[in-house]
Short mmCIF file of C-alpha atoms in Angstrom, two decimals:
data_model
loop_
_atom_site.label_atom_id
_atom_site.label_comp_id
_atom_site.label_asym_id
_atom_site.label_seq_id
_atom_site.Cartn_x
_atom_site.Cartn_y
_atom_site.Cartn_z
CA MET N 9 27.30 2.02 -12.58
CA ASN N 10 26.26 4.07 -15.56
CA ARG N 11 27.67 7.53 -16.13
CA PRO N 12 25.08 10.19 -15.17
CA THR N 13 23.37 11.66 -18.21
CA LEU N 14 21.31 14.76 -18.85
CA ALA N 15 18.14 12.70 -18.61
CA HIS N 16 19.20 11.38 -15.20
CA GLY N 17 19.90 14.91 -14.04
CA LEU N 18 16.53 16.22 -15.18
CA VAL N 19 14.68 13.32 -13.55
CA ALA N 20 16.61 13.77 -10.32
CA MET N 21 16.10 17.54 -10.15
CA ALA N 22 12.37 17.34 -10.89
CA GLY N 23 11.74 14.57 -8.38
CA LEU N 24 13.91 16.22 -5.73
CA ALA N 25 11.98 19.48 -6.10
CA VAL N 26 8.66 17.68 -5.70
CA TRP N 27 9.98 15.79 -2.66
CA LEU N 28 11.20 19.00 -1.01
CA PHE N 29 7.84 20.63 -1.67
CA LEU N 30 5.55 17.78 -0.58
CA VAL N 31 7.58 15.76 1.94
CA ALA N 32 10.66 17.45 3.37
CA SER N 33 9.17 20.91 3.97
CA PRO N 34 5.86 19.70 5.50
CA LEU N 35 7.76 17.22 7.66
CA ALA N 36 10.19 19.85 8.95
CA ILE N 37 7.47 22.46 9.55
CA THR N 38 5.19 19.99 11.33
CA ALA N 39 8.02 18.77 13.55
CA ALA N 40 9.03 22.33 14.44
CA VAL N 41 5.49 23.51 15.17
CA THR N 42 4.71 20.42 17.20
CA ALA N 43 7.88 20.86 19.25
CA ASP N 44 7.02 24.52 19.95
CA HIS N 45 3.43 23.70 20.94
CA TRP N 46 4.10 20.38 22.64
CA ALA N 47 2.94 21.59 26.03
CA MET N 48 0.05 23.61 24.56
CA ALA N 49 -1.25 20.57 22.70
CA GLY N 50 -2.04 18.98 26.03
CA ARG N 51 -2.81 15.40 26.78
CA VAL N 52 -5.17 14.03 24.17
CA TYR N 53 -6.36 11.03 26.22
CA ALA N 54 -6.31 9.99 29.81
CA PRO N 55 -3.57 7.41 30.47
CA GLN N 56 -6.04 4.57 31.07
CA THR N 57 -7.94 5.33 27.87
CA LEU N 58 -4.70 5.64 25.91
CA HIS N 59 -3.39 2.31 27.19
CA SER N 60 -6.65 0.60 26.31
CA LEU N 61 -6.58 2.12 22.82
CA ILE N 62 -2.98 1.04 22.24
CA ALA N 63 -3.63 -2.49 23.51
CA ARG N 64 -6.70 -2.86 21.30
CA SER N 65 -4.85 -1.55 18.24
CA ILE N 66 -1.85 -3.84 18.76
CA GLY N 67 -4.04 -6.87 19.39
CA LEU N 68 -6.08 -6.30 16.24
CA ALA N 69 -2.93 -5.65 14.19
CA VAL N 70 -1.30 -8.88 15.42
CA ALA N 71 -4.43 -10.84 14.54
CA VAL N 72 -4.52 -9.32 11.05
CA ALA N 73 -0.81 -9.93 10.41
CA PHE N 74 -0.97 -13.52 11.61
CA GLY N 75 -4.03 -14.28 9.50
CA ALA N 76 -2.50 -12.63 6.43
CA VAL N 77 0.71 -14.66 6.70
CA VAL N 78 -1.22 -17.90 7.22
CA LEU N 79 -3.48 -17.27 4.22
CA GLY N 80 -0.65 -15.91 2.08
CA TYR N 81 1.93 -18.65 2.63
CA ILE N 82 0.54 -21.23 0.21
CA PRO N 83 -0.34 -18.66 -2.51
CA GLY N 84 3.18 -17.25 -2.19
CA ARG N 85 4.69 -20.70 -2.57
CA VAL N 86 2.50 -21.41 -5.60
CA LEU N 87 3.39 -18.07 -7.18
CA ALA N 88 7.10 -18.78 -6.75
CA THR N 89 7.11 -22.39 -7.94
CA ALA N 90 4.25 -22.87 -10.42
CA ASP N 91 5.43 -23.59 -13.94
CA ARG N 92 2.42 -21.97 -15.60
CA GLY N 93 -0.38 -19.55 -14.88
CA ARG N 94 1.70 -17.17 -12.78
CA THR N 95 0.45 -14.14 -14.72
CA TRP N 96 -3.15 -15.09 -14.00
CA LEU N 97 -2.30 -15.73 -10.35
CA LEU N 98 -0.57 -12.37 -10.03
CA TRP N 99 -3.61 -10.71 -11.58
CA LEU N 100 -5.96 -12.38 -9.09
CA MET N 101 -3.69 -11.34 -6.21
CA LEU N 102 -3.61 -7.71 -7.29
CA VAL N 103 -7.39 -7.40 -7.52
CA PRO N 104 -8.13 -7.52 -3.74
CA ILE N 105 -5.24 -5.10 -3.10
CA LEU N 106 -6.82 -2.52 -5.40
CA TRP N 107 -10.26 -3.01 -3.86
CA PRO N 108 -10.73 -0.41 -1.10
CA GLN N 109 -11.00 -1.93 2.34
CA TYR N 110 -14.10 0.06 3.15
CA VAL N 111 -15.85 -1.44 0.11
CA THR N 112 -14.93 -5.01 1.08
CA CYS N 113 -15.90 -4.31 4.69
CA TYR N 114 -19.23 -2.93 3.53
CA ALA N 115 -19.86 -6.04 1.44
CA TRP N 116 -19.19 -8.40 4.35
CA SER N 117 -21.20 -6.21 6.74
CA LEU N 118 -24.28 -6.90 4.60
CA LEU N 119 -24.35 -10.30 6.32
CA LEU N 120 -25.07 -8.49 9.59
CA GLY N 121 -27.93 -6.31 8.37
CA PRO N 122 -31.42 -6.54 9.89
CA THR N 123 -32.73 -8.72 7.04
CA ALA N 124 -29.45 -10.57 6.41
CA PRO N 125 -28.85 -14.24 7.28
CA LEU N 126 -26.81 -13.31 10.37
CA GLY N 127 -28.81 -10.23 11.29
CA TRP N 128 -30.80 -12.08 13.94
CA LEU N 129 -27.55 -13.09 15.63
CA VAL N 130 -26.36 -9.49 15.91
CA ALA N 131 -29.78 -8.22 17.00
CA SER N 132 -29.89 -10.65 19.93
CA GLN N 133 -26.52 -9.57 21.28
CA SER N 134 -25.58 -6.76 23.60
CA ALA N 135 -23.81 -3.63 22.41
CA ASP N 136 -20.42 -4.93 23.56
CA GLU N 137 -20.91 -8.28 21.85
CA ASN N 138 -22.05 -6.52 18.69
CA GLN N 139 -18.87 -4.44 18.78
CA VAL N 140 -16.77 -7.60 19.04
CA VAL N 141 -18.51 -9.07 16.00
CA ARG N 142 -17.93 -5.94 13.95
CA ALA N 143 -14.28 -5.81 15.01
CA ALA N 144 -13.90 -9.43 13.91
CA VAL N 145 -15.43 -8.58 10.53
CA ALA N 146 -13.07 -5.62 10.13
CA CYS N 147 -10.06 -7.81 10.99
CA PHE N 148 -11.21 -10.48 8.57
CA VAL N 149 -11.57 -7.89 5.80
CA GLN N 150 -8.06 -6.60 6.46
CA VAL N 151 -6.73 -10.15 6.33
CA LEU N 152 -8.35 -10.55 2.92
CA TRP N 153 -6.65 -7.32 1.82
CA CYS N 154 -3.23 -8.06 3.34
CA TRP N 155 -2.72 -11.69 2.38
CA PRO N 156 -1.75 -10.88 -1.26
CA LEU N 157 0.97 -8.56 0.06
CA ALA N 158 2.22 -11.31 2.36
CA ALA N 159 2.09 -13.80 -0.52
CA LEU N 160 4.19 -11.56 -2.79
CA ILE N 161 6.86 -11.13 -0.09
CA ILE N 162 6.89 -14.84 0.75
CA ALA N 163 7.14 -15.69 -2.95
CA ARG N 164 10.23 -13.49 -3.21
CA GLY N 165 11.82 -15.28 -0.27
CA ARG N 166 10.88 -18.66 -1.73
CA GLN N 167 12.64 -17.74 -4.98
CA CYS N 168 15.86 -17.27 -3.02
CA VAL N 169 15.93 -20.89 -1.83
CA ARG N 170 16.08 -22.53 -5.24
CA SER N 171 18.69 -25.26 -5.41
CA ASP N 172 20.52 -23.55 -8.27
CA THR N 173 20.93 -20.17 -6.56
CA PRO N 174 24.62 -19.29 -5.96
CA GLY N 175 24.17 -19.06 -2.17
CA ILE N 176 22.59 -22.52 -1.94
CA GLN N 177 25.27 -24.08 -4.14
CA ALA N 178 28.05 -22.58 -2.04
CA ALA N 179 26.43 -23.78 1.19
CA GLY N 180 25.91 -27.26 -0.26
CA GLN N 181 29.65 -27.70 -0.61
CA GLN N 182 30.14 -27.08 3.14
CA GLY N 183 27.71 -29.65 4.49
CA ARG N 184 24.11 -30.27 5.48
CA MET N 185 23.73 -27.66 8.23
CA PRO N 186 25.02 -24.71 6.16
CA THR N 187 22.67 -25.81 3.39
CA LEU N 188 19.72 -25.93 5.78
CA ALA N 189 20.61 -22.50 7.14
CA ALA N 190 20.93 -21.06 3.64
CA ILE N 191 17.47 -22.40 2.80
CA CYS N 192 15.69 -21.37 6.01
CA ARG N 193 17.21 -17.91 6.33
CA PRO N 194 15.60 -16.18 3.32
CA LEU N 195 12.31 -18.02 3.80
CA GLY N 196 12.17 -17.11 7.48
CA GLN N 197 13.09 -13.52 6.71
CA SER N 198 10.35 -13.29 4.12
CA VAL N 199 7.74 -14.57 6.58
CA ALA N 200 8.97 -12.14 9.25
CA VAL N 201 8.95 -9.18 6.87
CA ALA N 202 5.48 -10.13 5.59
CA PHE N 203 4.20 -10.25 9.17
CA ALA N 204 5.79 -6.89 9.99
CA VAL N 205 4.40 -5.19 6.88
CA CYS N 206 0.87 -6.43 7.54
CA PHE N 207 1.17 -5.52 11.23
CA VAL N 208 2.16 -1.92 10.56
CA LEU N 209 -0.48 -1.48 7.85
CA ALA N 210 -3.19 -2.81 10.17
CA LEU N 211 -1.93 -0.69 13.06
CA CYS N 212 -2.33 2.50 11.02
CA GLN N 213 -5.55 1.44 9.27
CA TYR N 214 -8.57 3.73 9.12
CA ASP N 215 -11.00 2.55 6.43
CA ALA N 216 -12.23 -0.86 7.60
CA PHE N 217 -12.24 -0.05 11.31
CA SER N 218 -14.08 3.21 10.66
CA ILE N 219 -16.81 1.41 8.72
CA ALA N 220 -17.10 -1.15 11.53
CA GLY N 221 -17.20 1.55 14.21
CA VAL N 222 -14.11 0.20 15.98
CA ARG N 223 -11.86 2.69 17.75
CA THR N 224 -8.16 2.17 17.00
CA TYR N 225 -5.10 4.37 16.94
CA GLY N 226 -5.56 5.00 13.22
CA THR N 227 -9.22 5.99 13.44
CA GLU N 228 -8.70 8.22 16.47
CA LEU N 229 -6.31 10.51 14.59
CA VAL N 230 -9.12 11.61 12.29
CA ALA N 231 -11.47 11.89 15.28
CA ILE N 232 -8.97 14.11 17.10
CA TYR N 233 -8.68 16.47 14.15
CA LYS N 234 -12.45 16.65 13.67
CA ALA N 235 -13.01 17.32 17.38
CA THR N 236 -10.21 19.82 18.00
CA GLY N 237 -9.07 21.08 14.60
CA SER N 238 -5.56 21.06 16.08
CA THR N 239 -2.82 19.71 13.85
CA GLU N 240 -0.43 19.84 16.80
CA SER N 241 -2.60 17.44 18.79
CA VAL N 242 -2.76 15.02 15.88
CA ALA N 243 1.00 15.18 15.34
CA ARG N 244 1.68 14.64 19.03
CA ALA N 245 -0.69 11.69 19.24
CA SER N 246 0.76 10.02 16.15
CA TRP N 247 4.47 10.01 16.92
CA PRO N 248 4.50 6.29 17.96
CA LEU N 249 3.03 5.34 14.59
CA VAL N 250 5.60 7.50 12.81
CA ALA N 251 8.42 5.75 14.67
CA VAL N 252 7.05 2.32 13.73
CA ALA N 253 6.64 3.38 10.08
CA VAL N 254 10.21 4.71 9.86
CA ALA N 255 11.55 1.48 11.36
CA MET N 256 9.53 -0.52 8.82
CA ALA N 257 10.89 1.62 5.97
CA ILE N 258 14.47 1.02 7.10
CA VAL N 259 13.85 -2.72 7.35
CA LEU N 260 12.37 -2.89 3.84
CA ARG N 261 15.22 -0.88 2.39
CA ARG N 262 17.89 -2.98 4.11
CA ARG N 263 16.33 -6.37 3.31
CA THR N 264 18.55 -6.83 0.28
CA TRP N 265 17.10 -10.24 -0.58
CA LEU N 266 13.95 -8.41 -1.71
CA ILE N 267 15.87 -6.49 -4.38
CA ASP N 268 19.17 -8.35 -4.62
CA ALA N 269 20.37 -8.93 -8.17
CA THR N 270 22.02 -12.24 -7.22
CA CYS N 271 18.79 -13.67 -5.78
CA HIS N 272 17.20 -14.64 -9.05
CA THR N 273 14.28 -16.67 -10.30
CA ALA N 274 15.49 -19.92 -11.79
CA ASP N 275 13.89 -21.90 -14.55
CA ALA N 276 13.35 -25.02 -12.45
CA HIS N 277 9.98 -25.35 -10.78
CA SER N 278 8.76 -27.63 -8.03
CA THR N 279 5.49 -29.48 -8.15
CA VAL N 280 2.38 -27.79 -6.77
CA SER N 281 0.10 -30.32 -5.11
CA ARG N 282 -3.66 -30.45 -5.44
CA ILE N 283 -4.03 -29.49 -1.80
CA GLN N 284 -2.10 -26.29 -2.43
CA TRP N 285 -4.23 -25.46 -5.47
CA ALA N 286 -7.38 -26.15 -3.42
CA ALA N 287 -6.17 -23.89 -0.60
CA LEU N 288 -5.34 -21.16 -3.11
CA ALA N 289 -8.77 -21.47 -4.72
CA THR N 290 -10.46 -21.21 -1.31
CA VAL N 291 -8.60 -18.02 -0.43
CA LEU N 292 -9.40 -16.47 -3.81
CA ILE N 293 -13.08 -17.35 -3.47
CA LEU N 294 -13.24 -15.67 -0.06
CA SER N 295 -11.40 -12.60 -1.36
CA LEU N 296 -13.08 -12.16 -4.74
CA ALA N 297 -16.24 -14.20 -5.29
CA VAL N 298 -17.94 -13.88 -1.90
CA PRO N 299 -17.83 -10.03 -1.70
CA VAL N 300 -19.28 -9.81 -5.21
CA MET N 301 -22.08 -12.22 -4.30
CA LEU N 302 -22.85 -10.23 -1.14
CA LEU N 303 -23.08 -6.99 -3.12
CA LEU N 304 -25.38 -8.65 -5.64
CA MET N 305 -27.52 -9.78 -2.72
CA GLY N 306 -27.58 -6.20 -1.45
CA ILE N 307 -28.66 -4.94 -4.87
CA CYS N 308 -31.52 -7.44 -5.02
CA LYS N 309 -32.78 -6.62 -1.52
CA GLY N 310 -32.13 -2.87 -1.49
CA ASP N 311 -34.05 0.02 -2.97
CA LEU N 312 -32.36 2.57 -5.20
CA PRO N 313 -32.68 6.08 -3.72
CA GLY N 314 -33.85 9.07 -5.67
CA SER N 315 -31.82 11.29 -7.95
CA SER N 316 -30.62 13.39 -5.00
CA CYS N 317 -28.27 10.54 -4.06
CA ARG N 318 -26.86 10.10 -7.54
CA PRO N 319 -23.10 10.62 -7.89
CA ASP N 320 -21.92 14.06 -8.90
CA ARG N 321 -20.08 14.06 -12.21
CA ALA N 322 -17.78 16.80 -10.94
CA GLY N 323 -16.80 14.59 -8.01
CA LEU N 324 -15.77 11.78 -10.34
CA VAL N 325 -13.81 14.19 -12.54
CA ASN N 326 -12.03 15.64 -9.51
CA ALA N 327 -11.16 12.16 -8.25
CA LEU N 328 -9.74 11.05 -11.60
CA ALA N 329 -7.81 14.29 -12.12
CA ALA N 330 -6.32 14.11 -8.63
CA ALA N 331 -5.37 10.45 -9.15
CA VAL N 332 -3.58 11.19 -12.43
CA LEU N 333 -1.68 14.10 -10.87
CA ALA N 334 -0.80 11.98 -7.82
CA ALA N 335 0.55 9.22 -10.05
CA GLY N 336 2.79 11.66 -11.91
CA LEU N 337 4.11 13.24 -8.72
CA ALA N 338 4.76 9.86 -7.09
CA LEU N 339 6.56 8.66 -10.22
CA SER N 340 8.86 11.69 -10.25
CA MET N 341 9.76 11.39 -6.56
CA ALA N 342 10.40 7.65 -6.73
CA ALA N 343 12.48 7.91 -9.89
CA ALA N 344 14.64 10.62 -8.34
CA ALA N 345 15.07 8.60 -5.14
CA VAL N 346 16.44 5.65 -7.12
CA VAL N 347 18.50 7.60 -9.69
CA LEU N 348 20.32 9.70 -7.07
CA GLU N 349 21.54 6.63 -5.19
CA ARG N 350 24.25 5.99 -7.79
CA SER N 351 25.09 9.58 -8.65
CA GLY N 352 27.72 10.35 -6.04
CA ARG N 353 28.31 10.27 -2.30
CA TRP N 354 26.16 13.24 -1.29
CA ALA N 355 23.48 12.36 -3.78
CA ALA N 356 23.36 8.86 -2.28
CA ILE N 357 22.73 10.33 1.18
CA VAL N 358 19.85 12.41 -0.18
CA SER N 359 18.57 9.31 -1.97
CA ARG N 360 18.50 7.32 1.26
CA LEU N 361 16.57 10.09 3.00
CA MET N 362 14.10 10.20 0.14
CA GLN N 363 13.61 6.45 0.06
CA VAL N 364 13.13 6.09 3.82
CA SER N 365 10.74 9.04 4.05
CA LEU N 366 8.65 7.94 1.07
CA ILE N 367 8.42 4.30 2.18
CA ALA N 368 7.56 5.40 5.73
CA ALA N 369 4.81 7.66 4.37
CA ALA N 370 3.18 4.59 2.84
CA PHE N 371 2.76 3.10 6.33
CA ILE N 372 1.69 6.09 8.41
CA PRO N 373 -2.01 6.97 8.59
CA GLY N 374 -3.27 9.09 5.73
CA ALA N 375 -4.65 11.54 8.28
CA LEU N 376 -1.11 12.37 9.39
CA VAL N 377 -0.05 13.02 5.79
CA GLY N 378 -2.98 15.41 5.43
CA VAL N 379 -2.15 17.14 8.71
CA ALA N 380 1.48 17.70 7.66
CA LEU N 381 0.42 19.28 4.36
CA LEU N 382 -2.15 21.49 6.08
CA GLU N 383 0.44 22.60 8.63
CA ALA N 384 2.94 23.51 5.92
CA ALA N 385 0.45 25.37 3.71
CA PRO N 386 0.70 28.80 5.44
CA ALA N 387 4.47 28.83 4.87
CA ALA N 388 4.08 29.60 1.14
CA PRO N 389 1.38 31.65 -0.61
CA SER N 390 1.39 29.29 -3.58
CA MET N 391 0.84 26.36 -1.22
CA VAL N 392 -2.16 28.11 0.34
CA TRP N 393 -3.68 28.66 -3.10
CA LEU N 394 -3.17 25.03 -4.10
CA MET N 395 -4.47 23.62 -0.82
CA ASP N 396 -7.80 25.41 -1.38
CA ARG N 397 -8.36 23.49 -4.62
CA TRP N 398 -8.55 19.89 -5.81
CA PRO N 399 -4.74 19.44 -6.26
CA ALA N 400 -4.51 19.33 -2.46
CA VAL N 401 -6.01 15.85 -2.55
CA ALA N 402 -3.47 14.78 -5.18
CA PHE N 403 -0.58 15.98 -2.99
CA GLY N 404 -1.65 13.76 -0.11
CA GLN N 405 -2.22 10.76 -2.35
CA ALA N 406 1.18 11.19 -4.04
CA VAL N 407 2.96 11.24 -0.68
CA ARG N 408 1.01 8.20 0.53
CA PHE N 409 1.79 5.96 -2.46
CA ALA N 410 5.22 7.14 -3.59
CA GLY N 411 6.79 4.51 -1.32
CA LEU N 412 5.18 1.79 -3.41
CA ALA N 413 6.73 3.37 -6.49
CA VAL N 414 10.15 3.38 -4.81
CA LEU N 415 9.95 -0.35 -4.08
CA LEU N 416 8.88 -1.14 -7.65
CA PHE N 417 11.76 0.89 -9.07
CA LEU N 418 14.24 -0.83 -6.76
CA VAL N 419 12.99 -4.20 -7.98
CA ALA N 420 13.27 -3.00 -11.58
CA ARG N 421 16.83 -1.84 -11.00
CA SER N 422 17.74 -5.22 -9.54
CA GLN N 423 16.43 -6.83 -12.74
CA ILE N 424 18.69 -4.56 -14.79
CA ASP N 425 21.67 -5.42 -12.58
CA ARG N 426 20.85 -9.11 -12.84
CA GLY N 427 20.89 -8.84 -16.64
CA ARG N 428 24.30 -7.20 -16.55
CA LEU N 429 25.65 -9.89 -14.23
CA ALA N 430 24.32 -12.59 -16.53
CA THR N 431 25.63 -10.98 -19.74
CA PRO N 432 28.71 -8.92 -18.93
CA CYS N 433 29.56 -6.38 -21.59
CA ASP N 434 32.85 -5.00 -22.82
CA ASP N 435 32.00 -1.52 -21.58
CA PRO N 436 30.93 -1.85 -17.95
CA VAL N 437 31.33 1.85 -17.24
CA GLY N 438 28.41 2.64 -19.50
CA THR N 439 30.12 5.05 -21.89
CA ASP N 440 28.58 3.54 -25.00
CA ASP N 441 25.74 5.19 -26.88
CA PHE N 442 22.09 4.97 -25.85
CA PRO N 443 20.95 2.60 -28.64
CA GLN N 444 23.54 0.05 -27.52
CA ARG N 445 22.29 0.19 -23.92
CA ARG N 446 18.62 -0.27 -24.71
CA PRO N 447 18.17 -3.62 -22.87
CA TRP N 448 17.34 -1.69 -19.69
CA TRP N 449 14.63 0.36 -21.38
CA PRO N 450 11.86 -2.31 -21.35
CA VAL N 451 12.36 -2.72 -17.60
CA VAL N 452 12.13 1.03 -17.00
CA TRP N 453 9.01 1.67 -19.02
CA ARG N 454 7.24 -1.40 -17.62
CA ALA N 455 8.03 -0.31 -14.08
CA SER N 456 6.96 3.27 -14.83
CA ALA N 457 3.69 2.14 -16.38
CA SER N 458 3.03 -0.13 -13.40
CA VAL N 459 3.67 2.74 -11.00
CA LEU N 460 1.30 5.05 -12.86
CA LEU N 461 -1.46 2.45 -12.99
CA LEU N 462 -1.16 1.30 -9.37
CA VAL N 463 -0.81 4.75 -7.83
CA ALA N 464 -3.68 6.15 -9.88
CA ALA N 465 -5.94 3.19 -9.00
CA LEU N 466 -5.11 3.42 -5.29
CA SER N 467 -5.49 7.21 -5.26
CA VAL N 468 -9.00 7.15 -6.72
CA VAL N 469 -10.27 5.19 -3.72
CA GLU N 470 -8.00 6.65 -0.99
CA LEU N 471 -10.09 7.86 1.94
CA SER N 472 -8.32 9.13 5.06
CA ALA N 473 -6.08 11.79 3.49
CA THR N 474 -8.85 12.73 1.06
CA MET N 475 -11.25 13.47 3.92
CA LEU N 476 -8.81 15.96 5.47
CA LEU N 477 -7.46 17.58 2.30
CA ARG N 478 -10.66 17.87 0.27
CA PRO N 479 -11.48 21.60 0.05
CA PRO N 480 -14.92 22.60 1.36
CA GLY N 481 -17.49 22.48 -1.40
CA ALA N 482 -15.26 20.46 -3.74
CA PRO N 483 -17.04 17.16 -4.52
CA HIS N 484 -15.10 13.90 -4.55
CA SER N 485 -16.43 10.49 -5.51
CA THR N 486 -14.70 8.67 -2.63
CA GLN N 487 -16.25 10.95 -0.04
CA TRP N 488 -19.63 10.54 -1.73
CA LEU N 489 -19.39 6.75 -1.72
CA PHE N 490 -18.29 6.61 1.91
CA SER N 491 -21.19 8.82 2.95
CA LEU N 492 -23.59 6.78 0.84
CA MET N 493 -22.60 3.58 2.67
CA GLN N 494 -23.56 5.17 5.96
CA ARG N 495 -26.77 6.91 4.84
CA HIS N 496 -28.25 4.43 2.34
CA PRO N 497 -27.11 0.83 2.90
CA ASP N 498 -27.91 -1.65 0.14
CA GLY N 499 -29.30 -0.40 -3.15
CA LEU N 500 -27.21 2.30 -4.77
CA ALA N 501 -24.28 1.77 -2.40
CA SER N 502 -24.02 -1.87 -3.47
CA VAL N 503 -24.23 -0.92 -7.15
CA SER N 504 -21.49 1.70 -6.74
CA CYS N 505 -19.22 -0.70 -4.86
CA LEU N 506 -19.72 -3.39 -7.47
CA LEU N 507 -18.90 -1.00 -10.33
CA LEU N 508 -15.78 0.12 -8.48
CA MET N 509 -14.68 -3.50 -8.07
CA VAL N 510 -15.21 -4.21 -11.76
CA ALA N 511 -13.19 -1.12 -12.72
CA THR N 512 -10.11 -2.50 -10.92
CA LEU N 513 -10.02 -5.69 -13.01
CA PRO N 514 -8.41 -4.21 -16.17
CA VAL N 515 -5.93 -2.19 -14.11
CA SER N 516 -4.68 -5.21 -12.18
CA GLY N 517 -4.63 -7.23 -15.40
CA LEU N 518 -2.43 -4.67 -17.15
CA VAL N 519 -0.01 -4.58 -14.22
CA ALA N 520 0.20 -8.38 -14.20
CA LEU N 521 0.92 -8.38 -17.94
CA LEU N 522 3.66 -5.80 -17.49
CA TRP N 523 5.43 -8.10 -15.02
CA ARG N 524 4.48 -11.36 -16.69
CA SER N 525 7.99 -12.56 -17.56
CA PRO N 526 11.54 -12.07 -16.28
CA ARG N 527 13.31 -9.15 -17.83
CA PRO N 528 17.02 -8.75 -18.37
#
């Protein structure tokens, strides 16, 4: 472990202050207020309605998670074992993750329009059957969004079963069964974790189900706030999702094979068959090519509205400014959460709290993040002033995506530790000068740049927290696009969605280049 430096201290103090301001304080205030007003909040739903809502949400989430793991298994295997083209493959996997789900859902819903090829099928069905079709489309869209996440996790587990990994070599000396267990354990864990991650994300999802008009636990939180304006009711209704998100955060943090320095990527590669390449190509075509073709079809068939529907330049500026601020805040919190873990006993405890809370915030509905910030605003005059302006949106986005930054920094730290294990130095305490310890610097700046790019790209298109935190009268491009999809299908909405998709290509390409090769 390196000796703490002044730079480490500054990073830790800045990130800790931001975390206390945006996460710890709102969480404590919301919990206290909800506990005081628990009885006053009342029952949000009748028991029968609540049970039906929970059953529907769990069923849809299971379907999404299962489909994502099935579609992501072969791409994950190819990503882990291919001897060339992994940078291109990583780039293609990142693109659908950066595409907003409501945009992809809108593209696929064009097939169900009145003049679309499948429009006659929907028109001839009853309202209940039409709802089932739209729910299936929403689930399919979420599968297309979640499978790259499942593939990345499965690829990490596949890398841990290489024949030259220390654990496999040690098990091979004990016999066939220990070897089989050593191979199946990390791969099975990766599949289980991938399923759990996709399940929790789908359970708390708002965007795709809202576009499809499907009522789930995630969509109802926004509906409750719009109907009642009560943050206490939203907080009370969402506690099961918070418990699931915290459990998922603990699992991710404790799954050491995801970030273990001894579980390394070897140089040997296995052969990728033509069937696997064909399956990978099919999944990529469904995720990338088909939505673009559907949007082009919508542009050709739709009419462009008048100038009154044109995007507001101020809304785009506000969205970009909020995204940049959110990326900086998320970077500071994540860096502090990782740096403090090796800075002493009490600092390590604070670090664990920061990591669990930030990772859990990435899984809970964005509406709950917005509610917590709105509940905490009256506690400080400066917070009230900020929540009435565009930085309020950035605060919610930073809290939502800081967990992703934490995971990336943990992976980067494991790469640094792996380099030290591979090339032990004469000064393991880390008392040498900075220029002699520069091998870790490329890993840090690549991880930091990736965090900034990914958080900024995801923040620009974030919807649920933005809808709650956007000050009245403050334009925002995401809100404009979401409203445009509902008011003016085809035409300008298709053009805007297509431009948004194209804008994500260079961002995902830069991130793939930053992680294109193993670092020490």
